[in-house]
């Protein structure tokens, strides 16, 4: 039985359970791991369990007391969840310290200083920690250095490299591993069956391979259009010379196919770049003697591509730079043009 119904992270749950039993819950944590593996869900469930009024349940929320009911509804006065607005590229400063006319009298840092109303301590979950500006991170730093007594602050990000060193040094880092293929397949099949659909083992195996441990990616690849694009993308990346115009056209096409909502288009482009980054990394691994994942499409295109380690590394760096630029509110059309032009010249 998985802790709080969250699969794949029981060892981390056991660590927190032991820490709570020993009275050693820290004041600040940094949850690190790839997108779509349950870090945010774990953080919210952890704060609910720690705030639960049923003290006999240790680190298991009863889901019946007033505290749990309000936590589930997102209205708990002592559990603060802050995330990046969909229309913004960074977490706004006012989310942490209030708007200019309410500086230090509103925002997450101020609310943490208030006396708990329902629970015995205050909690804060800061999602999208990768998107903290330096100014916002410095404001948060003061709270992390001198947290209110008993407060628990959880930052959720993807990599340590995307956090300021001063933030990293003041948090206990908890690393979340990618989900096992069996977990991905089980969850996807259950969700599809709830919709009246039943996937074949072949389809589930293919989705799990492509997802690489991320449940959110697995859900995206239920779309046959994306699965087909993945095959086309790998074939285009393996061509030499690479045809930049064709790659641009296909990339823009799959990005625009998701609709006109900017946030959805950015999510789609991130996926394209993640696939490309995975392709180049796998090629480097193969060149250095490591085995290729059990993926017929990836394996055939990887072996068909003749490139030096220097060329592959350059393509990987270009793709990583483009991936970061997606989060900086860059014009997507210009970004894709620049990315494919660099790959073509590599």
Coordinates of C-alpha atoms in Angstrom, one line a residue:
X1 CA 0.0 0.0 0.0
X2 CA 1.6 3.3 -1.1
X3 CA 1.8 6.2 1.3
X4 CA -1.2 8.5 0.8
X5 CA -1.8 6.8 -2.5
X6 CA 1.4 8.2 -3.9
X7 CA 3.3 5.5 -5.8
X8 CA 7.0 5.2 -6.1
X9 CA 8.2 7.2 -3.1
X10 CA 7.6 5.1 0.0
X11 CA 11.2 5.3 1.1
X12 CA 11.0 9.1 1.3
X13 CA 7.7 8.8 3.2
X14 CA 9.3 6.4 5.7
X15 CA 12.1 9.0 6.2
X16 CA 9.6 11.7 7.0
X17 CA 7.6 9.4 9.2
X18 CA 10.8 8.5 11.3
X19 CA 11.7 12.2 11.4
X20 CA 8.3 13.2 12.7
X21 CA 8.2 10.4 15.3
X22 CA 11.6 11.7 16.6
X23 CA 10.5 15.3 16.5
X24 CA 13.1 16.1 13.9
X25 CA 11.2 17.6 11.0
X26 CA 13.4 20.3 9.5
X27 CA 12.3 23.9 8.8
X28 CA 13.0 23.9 5.1
X29 CA 13.2 21.2 2.3
X30 CA 14.1 21.3 -1.4
X31 CA 12.3 18.5 -3.4
X32 CA 14.3 17.8 -6.5
X33 CA 13.4 15.5 -9.5
X34 CA 12.1 15.5 -13.0
X35 CA 8.7 16.8 -13.9
X36 CA 5.7 14.5 -13.5
X37 CA 6.8 12.1 -10.8
X38 CA 4.7 13.3 -7.9
X39 CA 6.8 15.9 -6.0
X40 CA 4.1 18.5 -5.7
X41 CA 1.5 15.9 -4.7
X42 CA 3.9 14.5 -2.1
X43 CA 4.6 18.0 -0.7
X44 CA 0.9 18.8 -0.3
X45 CA 0.1 15.4 1.2
X46 CA 3.0 15.8 3.6
X47 CA 1.8 19.2 4.9
X48 CA -1.8 17.8 5.3
X49 CA -0.5 14.8 7.3
X50 CA 1.7 17.0 9.5
X51 CA -1.3 19.3 10.2
X52 CA -3.8 16.5 10.8
X53 CA -5.6 16.7 14.2
X54 CA -5.5 12.9 14.7
X55 CA -2.1 12.6 16.3
X56 CA -2.4 8.8 16.6
X57 CA -2.0 8.4 12.9
X58 CA 1.6 9.5 12.9
X59 CA 2.3 10.6 9.3
X60 CA -1.1 9.5 7.8
X61 CA -3.8 12.1 7.3
X62 CA -7.2 11.0 8.6
X63 CA -9.0 13.0 5.9
X64 CA -11.9 13.4 8.4
X65 CA -10.8 16.1 10.8
X66 CA -11.4 19.8 10.2
X67 CA -7.8 20.3 9.3
X68 CA -7.7 17.6 6.7
X69 CA -11.0 18.7 5.2
X70 CA -9.7 22.3 4.7
X71 CA -6.4 21.0 3.4
X72 CA -8.2 18.9 0.8
X73 CA -10.3 21.9 -0.2
X74 CA -7.3 24.2 -0.5
X75 CA -8.6 26.5 2.2
X76 CA -6.4 25.6 5.2
X77 CA -5.4 28.8 6.9
X78 CA -2.0 27.4 7.9
X79 CA -1.0 25.7 4.7
X80 CA 0.2 28.1 2.0
X81 CA 0.7 26.9 -1.6
X82 CA 2.4 29.3 -4.0
X83 CA 3.1 28.6 -7.7
X84 CA 4.0 30.5 -10.8
X85 CA 1.0 32.0 -12.6
X86 CA 0.4 30.4 -16.0
X87 CA 0.8 33.7 -17.8
X88 CA 4.1 34.6 -16.1
X89 CA 7.6 33.2 -16.7
X90 CA 8.7 33.7 -13.1
X91 CA 7.1 33.6 -9.6
X92 CA 6.2 37.3 -9.0
X93 CA 7.9 39.1 -6.2
X94 CA 4.5 40.1 -4.7
X95 CA 3.7 36.4 -4.1
X96 CA 6.4 36.4 -1.5
X97 CA 6.4 39.9 0.0
X98 CA 3.2 41.5 -1.2
X99 CA 2.4 44.2 -3.8
X100 CA 4.3 47.5 -3.7
X101 CA 1.6 49.2 -1.5
X102 CA 1.6 46.2 0.9
X103 CA 5.3 45.3 1.0
X104 CA 6.1 43.0 3.9
X105 CA 2.4 43.1 5.0
X106 CA 1.3 40.4 2.6
X107 CA 2.7 37.5 0.6
X108 CA 4.1 34.1 1.6
X109 CA 6.9 35.3 3.8
X110 CA 4.6 37.6 5.8
X111 CA 1.9 34.9 6.2
X112 CA 4.4 32.5 7.7
X113 CA 5.0 34.9 10.5
X114 CA 1.4 34.8 11.6
X115 CA 0.2 32.7 14.5
X116 CA -1.2 29.3 13.4
X117 CA -5.0 29.3 13.4
X118 CA -5.9 25.6 13.1
X119 CA -2.7 23.5 13.0
X120 CA 0.1 23.6 15.5
X121 CA 2.5 25.2 13.0
X122 CA 2.6 27.0 9.7
X123 CA 3.4 25.3 6.4
X124 CA 4.4 26.7 3.0
X125 CA 4.8 24.8 -0.3
X126 CA 6.5 26.8 -3.1
X127 CA 6.0 25.1 -6.4
X128 CA 8.0 26.0 -9.5
X129 CA 11.1 26.9 -7.5
X130 CA 13.0 26.7 -10.8
X131 CA 11.2 30.0 -11.7
X132 CA 12.3 32.1 -8.8
X133 CA 14.0 35.3 -9.9
X134 CA 17.2 36.3 -8.1
X135 CA 15.3 39.1 -6.4
X136 CA 12.5 36.8 -5.2
X137 CA 15.0 34.2 -4.1
X138 CA 16.9 36.7 -2.0
X139 CA 13.6 37.8 -0.3
X140 CA 12.8 34.1 0.4
X141 CA 16.4 33.6 1.7
X142 CA 15.7 35.7 4.8
X143 CA 12.8 33.5 5.7
X144 CA 14.9 30.4 5.2
X145 CA 17.7 31.7 7.3
X146 CA 15.4 32.6 10.2
X147 CA 12.2 30.5 9.7
X148 CA 9.3 31.1 12.2
X149 CA 9.4 28.6 15.1
X150 CA 7.9 25.2 14.0
X151 CA 7.3 26.3 10.4
X152 CA 7.9 23.9 7.6
X153 CA 8.8 25.3 4.1
X154 CA 9.0 23.0 1.1
X155 CA 10.4 24.2 -2.3
X156 CA 9.7 22.0 -5.3
X157 CA 12.1 22.1 -8.3
X158 CA 13.6 19.9 -11.0
X159 CA 17.4 20.2 -10.6
X160 CA 19.8 21.6 -8.0
X161 CA 21.5 23.6 -10.8
X162 CA 18.4 25.7 -11.2
X163 CA 18.4 26.9 -7.6
X164 CA 20.6 29.6 -6.2
X165 CA 23.5 28.2 -4.1
X166 CA 22.3 30.2 -1.1
X167 CA 18.9 28.6 -1.4
X168 CA 20.3 25.1 -1.7
X169 CA 22.6 25.5 1.3
X170 CA 19.7 26.3 3.6
X171 CA 17.4 23.4 2.7
X172 CA 17.5 19.7 3.2
X173 CA 17.6 18.3 -0.3
X174 CA 15.2 15.4 -1.0
X175 CA 15.8 13.7 -4.3
X176 CA 12.8 12.0 -6.0
X177 CA 13.6 9.2 -8.5
X178 CA 11.8 8.7 -11.8
X179 CA 8.8 6.3 -11.5
X180 CA 9.2 2.7 -12.5
X181 CA 7.7 1.5 -15.7
X182 CA 5.3 -0.8 -13.9
X183 CA 3.9 2.2 -11.9
X184 CA 3.5 4.3 -15.1
X185 CA 1.6 1.4 -16.8
X186 CA -0.6 0.7 -13.8
X187 CA -1.6 4.4 -13.3
X188 CA -2.2 5.0 -17.0
X189 CA -4.2 1.8 -17.4
X190 CA -6.4 2.7 -14.4
X191 CA -7.0 6.2 -15.6
X192 CA -8.0 4.9 -19.1
X193 CA -10.3 2.3 -17.6
X194 CA -12.1 4.9 -15.6
X195 CA -12.8 6.6 -19.0
X196 CA -14.1 3.3 -20.4
X197 CA -11.0 2.5 -22.4
X198 CA -8.5 -0.4 -22.1
X199 CA -5.0 -0.2 -23.5
X200 CA -3.1 -3.2 -24.8
X201 CA 0.2 -4.3 -23.1
X202 CA 2.1 -3.3 -26.3
X203 CA 0.7 0.3 -26.1
X204 CA 1.4 0.5 -22.3
X205 CA 5.0 -0.7 -22.8
X206 CA 5.6 1.9 -25.5
X207 CA 4.2 4.7 -23.5
X208 CA 6.2 3.7 -20.4
X209 CA 9.4 3.6 -22.5
X210 CA 8.8 7.1 -24.0
X211 CA 7.8 8.6 -20.6
X212 CA 11.1 7.8 -19.0
X213 CA 9.7 7.7 -15.5
X214 CA 7.4 10.8 -15.9
X215 CA 3.7 10.3 -15.4
X216 CA 2.9 13.6 -17.0
X217 CA 4.8 12.7 -20.1
X218 CA 3.1 9.4 -20.2
X219 CA -0.3 11.1 -20.3
X220 CA 0.8 13.3 -23.1
X221 CA 1.9 10.4 -25.2
X222 CA -1.6 8.9 -25.1
X223 CA -2.0 11.3 -28.0
X224 CA -1.1 9.3 -31.2
X225 CA -0.2 12.5 -32.9
X226 CA 2.7 13.1 -30.4
X227 CA 3.8 9.5 -30.7
X228 CA 4.0 9.8 -34.5
X229 CA 5.8 13.1 -34.2
X230 CA 8.4 11.5 -31.9
X231 CA 9.3 9.0 -34.6
X232 CA 9.5 11.7 -37.2
X233 CA 11.6 13.9 -34.9
X234 CA 14.2 11.2 -34.3
X235 CA 14.5 10.5 -38.0
X236 CA 15.0 14.2 -38.8
X237 CA 17.7 14.5 -36.0
X238 CA 19.6 11.5 -37.4
X239 CA 19.8 12.9 -40.9
X240 CA 23.1 14.3 -42.1
X241 CA 23.0 17.0 -43.2
X242 CA 20.2 18.0 -40.9
X243 CA 17.4 19.8 -42.8
X244 CA 16.7 22.8 -40.5
X245 CA 13.8 24.1 -42.5
X246 CA 11.9 20.8 -42.3
X247 CA 12.7 20.5 -38.6
X248 CA 11.4 24.0 -38.0
X249 CA 8.2 23.4 -39.9
X250 CA 7.4 20.1 -38.1
X251 CA 8.2 21.6 -34.7
X252 CA 6.1 24.7 -35.2
X253 CA 3.3 22.5 -36.5
X254 CA 3.2 20.2 -33.5
X255 CA 3.5 23.2 -31.1
X256 CA 0.6 25.1 -32.8
X257 CA -1.6 21.9 -33.0
X258 CA -2.2 22.1 -29.2
X259 CA -4.2 25.4 -29.6
X260 CA -3.6 29.1 -29.2
X261 CA -3.1 29.1 -25.4
X262 CA 0.6 30.3 -24.9
X263 CA 1.2 28.1 -21.8
X264 CA 0.0 25.0 -23.7
X265 CA 2.3 25.8 -26.6
X266 CA 5.3 26.3 -24.3
X267 CA 4.5 22.9 -22.6
X268 CA 4.5 21.3 -26.0
X269 CA 7.8 22.9 -27.1
X270 CA 9.4 21.8 -23.9
X271 CA 8.4 18.3 -24.7
X272 CA 9.9 18.5 -28.2
X273 CA 13.2 19.8 -26.7
X274 CA 13.2 17.2 -24.0
X275 CA 12.8 14.5 -26.6
X276 CA 15.7 16.0 -28.6
X277 CA 17.9 16.3 -25.4
X278 CA 17.2 12.6 -24.7
X279 CA 18.1 11.7 -28.2
X280 CA 21.5 13.4 -28.1
X281 CA 22.3 12.1 -24.6
X282 CA 21.5 8.6 -25.6
X283 CA 23.8 8.9 -28.6
X284 CA 26.6 10.1 -26.3
X285 CA 26.0 7.1 -24.0
X286 CA 26.1 4.7 -27.0
X287 CA 29.4 6.2 -28.3
X288 CA 30.9 5.7 -24.8
X289 CA 29.9 2.0 -24.7
X290 CA 26.7 2.1 -22.8
X291 CA 23.6 0.2 -24.1
X292 CA 20.7 1.9 -25.9
X293 CA 17.3 1.7 -24.1
X294 CA 14.9 -1.0 -25.4
X295 CA 13.2 1.3 -27.9
X296 CA 13.2 0.3 -31.5
X297 CA 12.7 3.8 -33.0
X298 CA 15.3 5.4 -30.8
X299 CA 17.8 2.5 -31.4
X300 CA 17.5 2.5 -35.2
X301 CA 17.8 6.3 -35.5
X302 CA 20.7 6.5 -33.0
X303 CA 22.7 3.9 -34.9
X304 CA 21.9 5.5 -38.3
X305 CA 23.3 8.9 -37.2
X306 CA 27.1 9.3 -37.8
X307 CA 28.5 12.1 -35.7
X308 CA 31.5 12.8 -33.5
X309 CA 31.3 13.2 -29.7
X310 CA 32.0 16.9 -30.2
X311 CA 29.2 17.4 -32.7
X312 CA 26.7 15.5 -30.4
X313 CA 27.8 17.5 -27.4
X314 CA 27.3 20.8 -29.3
X315 CA 23.8 19.7 -30.4
X316 CA 23.0 18.7 -26.8
X317 CA 24.1 22.1 -25.5
X318 CA 22.1 24.0 -28.2
X319 CA 19.0 22.0 -27.1
X320 CA 19.6 22.6 -23.4
X321 CA 19.9 26.3 -24.1
X322 CA 16.7 26.3 -26.1
X323 CA 14.9 24.4 -23.3
X324 CA 15.9 27.1 -20.8
X325 CA 14.9 29.9 -23.2
X326 CA 11.3 28.5 -23.3
X327 CA 10.9 29.6 -19.7
X328 CA 12.3 33.1 -20.3
X329 CA 9.2 34.1 -22.4
X330 CA 11.1 34.0 -25.7
X331 CA 9.2 34.2 -28.9
X332 CA 8.6 30.6 -29.8
X333 CA 8.9 31.0 -33.5
X334 CA 12.2 32.8 -33.3
X335 CA 13.4 30.3 -30.7
X336 CA 12.7 27.3 -32.9
X337 CA 14.3 29.0 -35.9
X338 CA 17.5 29.7 -33.9
X339 CA 17.6 26.2 -32.4
X340 CA 17.3 24.4 -35.7
X341 CA 19.7 26.7 -37.5
X342 CA 22.4 25.9 -34.8
X343 CA 21.7 22.2 -35.1
X344 CA 22.1 22.5 -38.9
X345 CA 25.5 24.1 -38.5
X346 CA 26.8 21.7 -35.8

